Amino acid sequence: MDTHAFKRSLHRSERYHRQWLRTKDVAGSIDAAYNSDLIASIRDNGYSLEHGRIKVLLAEAFGFCWGVERAVAMAYETRCHYQKERIWITNEIIHNPSVNEHLRGMNVQFIPVDQGAKDFSSVANGDVVILPAFGATVQEMQLLDERGCHIIDTTCPWVSKVWMAVEKHKRKEITSIIHGKVKHEETLATSSFAGTYLVVLDLEEAQQVADFILGRLSRETFIEKFANACSPGFDPDRDLQRLGVANQTTMLKSETEEIGHLLERTMLKKYGPAELNEHFIAFNTICDATQERQDAMFSLVDKPLDLMVVIGGFNSSNTTHLQEIAISRGIRSFHIDTPERIGDDNSITHKPLGEDLVSENNFLPSGQVNVGITSGASTPDRVVEHVIEKLIALSDNSMP
Ligand code: SF4
């Protein structure tokens, strides 16, 4: 399918909208629902707050990114503009439970999922359908267009940039190596715009790709490993001769770069410097916001911290990566999605990396305590404020 031509024709449709109107009323509602005076004052105070025995240190970049702010505002604007129509959203607008709850409260319905597949059967001609910040697959867009829906596309421009990169690979008959999570909505959308592609989760999987290219891994082992992470009919002997790298925008920047360097070195070894440009190309598609939040986290974990609280949806990829940074420095770190995870009895229910939720008692230690805090790109400041208020209350009430 010519995805580029499809997008061009969709963008010309009167039923397709991708403009953020910056409506004043909406800005007021969003401010009231998500922003926080406490967080603004902590920012003004050098990103720290001291209260009794607790010192809170905030990362210097955290929370809502521009792309998320835009997507949420566009969803609110949609409700204001289409007051009578049914409004759907193809997925969580962003990975944050409180934001998605607000949208439900505004009677925005989520497309139901049946046995892992989205069920669009209730969506009718004339309905309004919002595409979330991390986009939607080209097949979903096609279906909604054919059904005569109004499409409000909040896809972040950074994500669209990655789609353009994989379309460029497709035009040049290059295989896209996508650094991402194979089932993440953004990676599903990106791969729908790609021609031939292979998704690698991390450096270890990229190393297996390199090993295959250099003849150190058998075809059978490769196919078994990547059977569910590649385009239909993928043939590693044929399809790993010319490569381009793309990424899910929320992956760890340093890892995407390492994967790019590894594959570049691999192609250099296999084909030699004179032919390298024929066999490997890379575009920089890492989003600024993800990078800034990761950089701020690296600075924060250099400070003396007793523990770290990372706030964001459990399915939020960029939040998980912030948690990884804390863990890599050996800091006691707790990933929570809502303030309610912290109990008044000094307990916490949190999600250790790659594990299910667990509960722990005596969460806040006694004595003077330095707590680092950050949040993912889809977490409103209001949620961070409530977490800080809980921590302060705990420090006042629990052991001195
Ligand atoms: S994290 Fe980056 S790519 Fe994702 S919505 Fe925010 S600005 Fe866009």
Coordinates of C-alpha atoms and ligand atoms in Angstrom, one line a residue:
M1 CA 0.0 0.0 0.0
D2 CA 1.2 3.5 -0.8
T3 CA 0.8 4.9 2.8
H4 CA 2.3 8.3 1.7
A5 CA -0.4 8.7 -1.0
F6 CA -3.1 7.6 1.4
K7 CA -2.0 10.2 4.0
R8 CA -1.9 12.9 1.4
S9 CA -5.5 12.2 0.3
L10 CA -6.7 11.9 3.9
H11 CA -5.2 15.3 4.8
R12 CA -7.2 16.8 2.0
S13 CA -10.5 15.4 3.4
E14 CA -12.9 17.9 5.0
R15 CA -13.5 15.2 7.7
Y16 CA -9.9 15.2 8.8
H17 CA -8.5 17.6 11.3
R18 CA -5.0 17.9 12.9
Q19 CA -4.9 21.5 14.1
W20 CA -4.5 22.5 17.7
L21 CA -6.8 25.6 17.9
R22 CA -5.6 26.8 21.4
T23 CA -9.1 27.6 22.4
K24 CA -9.1 29.8 25.6
D25 CA -12.0 28.0 27.4
V26 CA -10.2 24.7 26.9
A27 CA -6.9 26.1 28.2
G28 CA -8.8 27.2 31.4
S29 CA -10.3 23.7 31.9
I30 CA -7.0 22.0 31.4
D31 CA -5.3 24.4 33.7
A32 CA -7.9 23.6 36.4
A33 CA -7.7 19.9 35.9
Y34 CA -4.0 19.2 35.5
N35 CA -1.7 22.1 36.5
S36 CA -0.4 22.8 40.0
D37 CA 0.7 25.9 41.9
L38 CA 2.8 23.8 44.3
I39 CA 4.8 22.4 41.4
A40 CA 5.2 25.9 39.9
S41 CA 6.6 27.1 43.2
I42 CA 9.0 24.2 43.6
R43 CA 10.2 24.9 40.1
D44 CA 10.8 28.5 41.1
N45 CA 12.7 27.3 44.1
G46 CA 15.4 25.5 42.1
Y47 CA 13.3 22.3 41.8
S48 CA 13.5 21.5 45.5
L49 CA 11.3 21.7 48.6
E50 CA 12.3 21.2 52.2
H51 CA 9.7 20.4 54.8
G52 CA 10.7 19.2 58.3
R53 CA 12.7 16.0 57.8
I54 CA 11.9 15.6 54.1
K55 CA 13.6 17.2 51.2
V56 CA 11.9 16.7 47.8
L57 CA 14.2 17.0 44.7
L58 CA 12.4 17.3 41.4
A59 CA 14.0 16.4 38.1
E60 CA 14.5 19.6 36.0
A61 CA 12.4 18.3 33.2
F62 CA 9.4 16.0 33.9
G63 CA 5.7 15.6 33.2
F64 CA 3.6 16.7 30.3
C65 CA 5.5 17.2 27.1
W66 CA 4.4 19.5 24.3
G67 CA 3.0 16.6 22.3
V68 CA 0.9 15.3 25.2
E69 CA -0.3 18.8 26.1
R70 CA -1.4 19.3 22.5
A71 CA -3.2 15.9 22.3
V72 CA -5.1 16.5 25.5
A73 CA -6.1 20.0 24.5
M74 CA -7.2 18.8 21.1
A75 CA -9.4 16.1 22.7
Y76 CA -11.1 18.8 24.9
E77 CA -11.5 21.0 21.9
T78 CA -13.2 18.1 20.1
R79 CA -15.8 17.8 22.8
C80 CA -16.5 21.5 22.7
H81 CA -16.8 21.6 19.0
Y82 CA -18.8 18.4 18.4
Q83 CA -21.4 18.7 21.2
K84 CA -24.0 16.3 19.8
E85 CA -21.9 13.7 18.0
R86 CA -20.7 10.5 19.5
I87 CA -16.9 10.8 20.1
W88 CA -14.6 7.8 20.2
I89 CA -10.9 7.5 20.8
T90 CA -9.0 4.6 19.3
N91 CA -6.9 4.1 22.4
E92 CA -5.9 5.9 25.6
I93 CA -5.1 9.4 24.4
I94 CA -1.9 9.2 26.5
H95 CA -0.8 6.6 29.0
N96 CA -2.2 8.2 32.1
P97 CA -5.2 6.9 34.1
S98 CA -6.4 10.3 35.4
V99 CA -6.4 11.9 32.0
N100 CA -8.3 9.0 30.5
E101 CA -10.8 9.1 33.4
H102 CA -11.4 12.8 32.7
L103 CA -12.1 12.0 29.0
R104 CA -14.6 9.3 30.0
G105 CA -16.3 11.8 32.2
M106 CA -16.7 14.0 29.1
N107 CA -18.4 11.1 27.4
V108 CA -15.6 10.3 25.1
Q109 CA -15.8 6.5 24.5
F110 CA -12.9 4.2 24.0
I111 CA -13.0 1.7 21.1
P112 CA -13.7 -1.6 22.8
V113 CA -11.1 -4.4 22.7
D114 CA -12.2 -8.0 22.2
Q115 CA -9.6 -10.7 22.7
G116 CA -6.8 -8.4 22.0
A117 CA -8.3 -6.9 18.8
K118 CA -10.1 -3.5 18.6
D119 CA -13.8 -3.8 17.7
F120 CA -14.9 -0.9 15.5
S121 CA -18.3 -2.4 14.8
S122 CA -20.1 0.3 16.9
V123 CA -18.5 3.2 15.1
A124 CA -20.9 4.7 12.6
N125 CA -20.9 7.2 9.8
G126 CA -20.7 10.8 11.2
D127 CA -19.1 9.7 14.5
V128 CA -16.0 11.6 15.6
V129 CA -12.9 9.6 16.2
I130 CA -9.8 10.9 18.0
L131 CA -6.4 9.4 17.2
P132 CA -4.1 9.5 20.2
A133 CA -0.7 11.2 20.6
F134 CA 1.2 8.0 19.7
G135 CA -0.9 7.7 16.5
A136 CA -2.9 4.9 14.9
T137 CA -2.2 2.3 12.3
V138 CA -2.8 3.2 8.6
Q139 CA -5.4 0.4 8.5
E140 CA -7.4 2.0 11.3
M141 CA -7.3 5.4 9.6
Q142 CA -8.4 3.8 6.3
L143 CA -11.3 2.1 8.0
L144 CA -12.5 5.2 9.8
D145 CA -12.2 7.3 6.6
E146 CA -14.2 4.7 4.6
R147 CA -16.8 4.7 7.3
G148 CA -17.3 8.4 6.9
C149 CA -16.1 9.4 10.4
H150 CA -14.6 12.8 11.3
I151 CA -11.0 12.1 12.3
I152 CA -9.3 14.3 14.8
D153 CA -5.6 13.3 14.5
T154 CA -3.6 14.3 17.6
T155 CA -0.6 12.2 16.6
C156 CA 2.5 14.0 17.9
P157 CA 4.6 15.5 15.0
W158 CA 7.6 13.7 16.4
V159 CA 5.8 10.4 15.8
S160 CA 4.9 11.5 12.3
K161 CA 8.5 12.2 11.7
V162 CA 9.4 8.6 12.4
W163 CA 6.6 7.4 10.0
M164 CA 8.2 9.6 7.4
A165 CA 11.6 8.0 8.1
V166 CA 10.2 4.4 7.6
E167 CA 8.4 5.5 4.5
K168 CA 11.7 6.8 3.2
H169 CA 13.3 3.4 3.9
K170 CA 10.4 1.8 2.1
R171 CA 10.9 3.9 -1.0
K172 CA 14.6 3.1 -1.0
E173 CA 13.8 -0.7 -0.5
I174 CA 15.6 -0.7 2.9
T175 CA 14.5 -2.7 5.8
S176 CA 13.5 -0.6 8.9
I177 CA 14.9 -1.8 12.1
I178 CA 12.5 -0.4 14.7
H179 CA 13.8 0.0 18.2
G180 CA 10.6 -0.4 20.2
K181 CA 8.2 -2.7 22.0
V182 CA 6.5 -4.9 19.4
K183 CA 3.0 -4.5 21.0
H184 CA 3.2 -0.8 21.9
E185 CA 0.6 1.2 20.0
E186 CA 3.2 3.6 18.6
T187 CA 5.4 0.8 17.3
L188 CA 2.3 -0.9 15.8
A189 CA 1.4 2.3 14.0
T190 CA 5.0 2.9 12.8
S191 CA 5.3 -0.6 11.5
S192 CA 2.1 -0.1 9.6
F193 CA 3.7 2.7 7.6
A194 CA 6.9 0.7 7.0
G195 CA 7.6 -1.7 4.2
T196 CA 9.8 -4.5 5.3
Y197 CA 10.6 -4.1 9.1
L198 CA 12.0 -5.9 12.1
V199 CA 11.3 -4.7 15.7
V200 CA 14.1 -5.1 18.2
L201 CA 13.5 -4.4 21.9
D202 CA 17.0 -3.7 23.1
L203 CA 20.7 -3.9 22.4
E204 CA 20.7 -7.7 23.1
E205 CA 18.2 -8.3 20.3
A206 CA 20.0 -6.0 18.0
Q207 CA 23.2 -8.0 18.8
Q208 CA 21.3 -11.1 17.6
V209 CA 20.5 -9.4 14.3
A210 CA 24.2 -8.4 14.0
D211 CA 25.2 -12.0 14.7
F212 CA 22.9 -13.3 12.0
I213 CA 24.3 -10.8 9.5
L214 CA 27.8 -11.9 10.3
G215 CA 27.0 -15.6 10.1
R216 CA 27.2 -16.3 13.9
L217 CA 23.5 -17.1 14.4
S218 CA 21.6 -19.7 12.4
R219 CA 18.6 -18.9 10.3
E220 CA 16.4 -21.2 12.3
T221 CA 17.3 -19.6 15.6
F222 CA 16.8 -16.1 14.1
I223 CA 13.3 -17.0 12.7
E224 CA 12.2 -18.6 15.9
K225 CA 13.3 -15.5 17.9
F226 CA 11.8 -12.8 15.7
A227 CA 8.8 -14.6 14.2
N228 CA 6.3 -12.2 15.8
A229 CA 8.4 -9.0 15.4
C230 CA 8.7 -8.6 11.6
S231 CA 6.8 -7.8 8.5
P232 CA 4.9 -10.7 6.8
G233 CA 7.1 -12.9 4.6
F234 CA 10.3 -11.5 6.2
D235 CA 13.3 -13.4 5.0
P236 CA 16.5 -12.6 7.0
D237 CA 18.9 -13.7 4.2
R238 CA 17.2 -11.3 1.8
D239 CA 15.9 -8.6 4.1
L240 CA 19.0 -7.9 6.3
Q241 CA 21.2 -6.6 3.5
R242 CA 20.2 -3.0 3.5
L243 CA 19.1 -1.4 6.9
G244 CA 17.8 1.8 8.3
V245 CA 17.1 2.5 12.0
A246 CA 13.9 4.0 13.4
N247 CA 12.6 4.1 16.9
Q248 CA 9.6 4.3 19.2
T249 CA 10.0 7.9 20.3
T250 CA 10.0 7.0 24.0
M251 CA 12.8 4.4 24.1
L252 CA 16.1 5.2 25.8
K253 CA 18.0 7.5 23.6
S254 CA 21.4 6.1 24.5
E255 CA 20.2 2.6 23.6
T256 CA 18.7 3.6 20.2
E257 CA 22.1 5.3 19.5
E258 CA 24.0 2.1 20.5
I259 CA 21.8 0.0 18.3
G260 CA 22.4 2.3 15.4
H261 CA 26.2 2.2 16.0
L262 CA 26.2 -1.6 16.4
L263 CA 24.3 -2.1 13.1
E264 CA 26.5 0.4 11.3
R265 CA 29.7 -1.4 12.5
T266 CA 28.1 -4.7 11.5
M267 CA 27.4 -3.5 7.9
L268 CA 30.9 -2.0 7.7
K269 CA 32.4 -5.3 8.7
K270 CA 30.3 -7.2 6.2
Y271 CA 30.4 -4.8 3.2
G272 CA 33.4 -2.6 3.8
P273 CA 33.6 1.2 3.9
A274 CA 33.1 1.8 0.2
E275 CA 29.7 0.2 0.2
L276 CA 28.5 1.2 3.7
N277 CA 26.2 3.9 2.5
E278 CA 24.4 1.4 0.2
H279 CA 23.7 -0.8 3.2
F280 CA 23.0 1.4 6.2
I281 CA 21.2 4.8 6.8
A282 CA 20.2 6.4 10.0
F283 CA 17.9 9.4 10.6
N284 CA 17.7 11.1 14.0
T285 CA 14.1 10.5 15.2
I286 CA 14.5 10.7 18.9
C287 CA 12.0 13.2 20.4
D288 CA 13.4 16.2 22.3
A289 CA 11.0 15.8 25.2
T290 CA 12.1 12.2 25.9
Q291 CA 15.7 13.2 25.7
E292 CA 15.3 16.1 28.0
R293 CA 13.5 14.0 30.6
Q294 CA 16.1 11.3 30.4
D295 CA 19.0 13.9 30.7
A296 CA 17.2 15.5 33.7
M297 CA 16.9 12.1 35.3
F298 CA 20.6 11.4 34.9
S299 CA 21.4 14.7 36.7
L300 CA 18.9 14.0 39.4
V301 CA 20.3 10.5 40.2
D302 CA 23.8 12.1 40.7
K303 CA 22.4 13.9 43.8
P304 CA 22.3 12.2 47.2
L305 CA 18.9 10.5 47.2
D306 CA 17.6 8.0 49.7
L307 CA 14.8 6.9 47.4
M308 CA 13.2 7.8 44.1
V309 CA 9.5 8.0 43.2
V310 CA 8.8 7.7 39.4
I311 CA 5.2 8.6 38.5
G312 CA 3.4 7.6 35.3
G313 CA 1.2 5.0 33.8
F314 CA 2.4 1.4 34.1
N315 CA 2.1 1.0 30.3
S316 CA 4.0 4.3 29.7
S317 CA 7.3 3.4 28.0
N318 CA 9.1 6.7 28.7
T319 CA 8.2 6.4 32.4
T320 CA 9.6 2.9 32.6
H321 CA 12.8 4.1 31.1
L322 CA 13.1 6.8 33.8
Q323 CA 12.7 4.0 36.4
E324 CA 15.5 2.0 34.6
I325 CA 17.9 5.0 35.1
A326 CA 17.3 5.1 38.8
I327 CA 17.7 1.3 39.1
S328 CA 21.0 1.4 37.1
R329 CA 22.4 3.7 39.9
G330 CA 21.3 1.4 42.6
I331 CA 18.7 3.8 44.1
R332 CA 15.6 2.4 45.9
S333 CA 13.0 3.3 43.3
F334 CA 9.3 3.1 43.2
H335 CA 7.2 3.4 40.0
I336 CA 3.6 4.4 40.9
D337 CA 0.8 5.5 38.6
T338 CA -1.4 7.4 41.1
P339 CA -1.0 9.1 44.5
E340 CA -3.4 6.5 46.0
R341 CA -0.6 3.9 45.7
I342 CA 1.0 5.5 48.8
G343 CA -0.9 4.5 51.9
D344 CA -1.4 6.6 55.1
D345 CA 0.2 3.7 57.0
N346 CA 3.5 4.3 55.3
S347 CA 3.0 1.5 52.8
I348 CA 3.4 1.7 49.0
T349 CA 2.1 -0.4 46.2
H350 CA 4.4 -0.1 43.2
K351 CA 5.6 -1.8 40.1
P352 CA 9.2 -3.1 40.1
L353 CA 10.7 -3.2 36.7
G354 CA 9.3 -6.0 34.6
E355 CA 7.3 -7.4 37.6
D356 CA 3.7 -7.3 38.8
L357 CA 2.5 -4.8 41.5
V358 CA 3.9 -5.4 45.0
S359 CA 3.1 -3.8 48.3
E360 CA 5.8 -2.7 50.8
N361 CA 5.6 -1.4 54.4
N362 CA 7.9 1.2 56.0
F363 CA 8.2 2.9 52.6
L364 CA 9.5 6.2 53.9
P365 CA 12.6 5.6 56.2
S366 CA 13.0 7.4 59.5
G367 CA 15.2 10.4 60.0
Q368 CA 16.2 13.0 57.4
V369 CA 15.2 11.8 53.9
N370 CA 15.9 13.0 50.4
V371 CA 13.3 11.9 47.9
G372 CA 13.9 12.3 44.2
I373 CA 10.8 12.7 42.0
T374 CA 10.2 12.6 38.3
S375 CA 7.2 11.8 36.1
G376 CA 6.7 10.5 32.6
A377 CA 5.6 12.7 29.7
S378 CA 2.0 11.8 30.1
T379 CA 1.7 12.7 33.8
P380 CA -0.1 16.0 34.8
D381 CA 1.6 18.2 37.4
R382 CA -1.5 17.8 39.5
V383 CA -0.8 14.1 40.1
V384 CA 2.9 14.9 41.1
E385 CA 1.5 17.6 43.5
H386 CA -0.7 15.0 45.2
V387 CA 2.2 12.6 45.5
I388 CA 4.4 15.3 47.2
E389 CA 1.5 16.2 49.5
K390 CA 1.3 12.5 50.6
L391 CA 5.0 12.3 51.2
I392 CA 4.9 15.4 53.3
A393 CA 2.0 14.1 55.3
L394 CA 3.8 10.8 55.8
S395 CA 7.0 12.5 56.9
D396 CA 5.0 14.5 59.5
N397 CA 3.1 11.5 60.8
S398 CA 5.6 8.6 60.6
M399 CA 8.7 8.0 62.7
P400 CA 10.9 11.2 63.1
Ligands
SF4_1 S1 7.1 12.1 24.3 FE1 7.8 13.1 22.4 S2 6.9 11.9 20.8 FE2 5.8 11.4 22.6 S3 4.1 12.9 22.6 FE3 5.7 13.8 23.8 S4 6.8 15.1 22.4 FE4 5.6 13.7 21.2

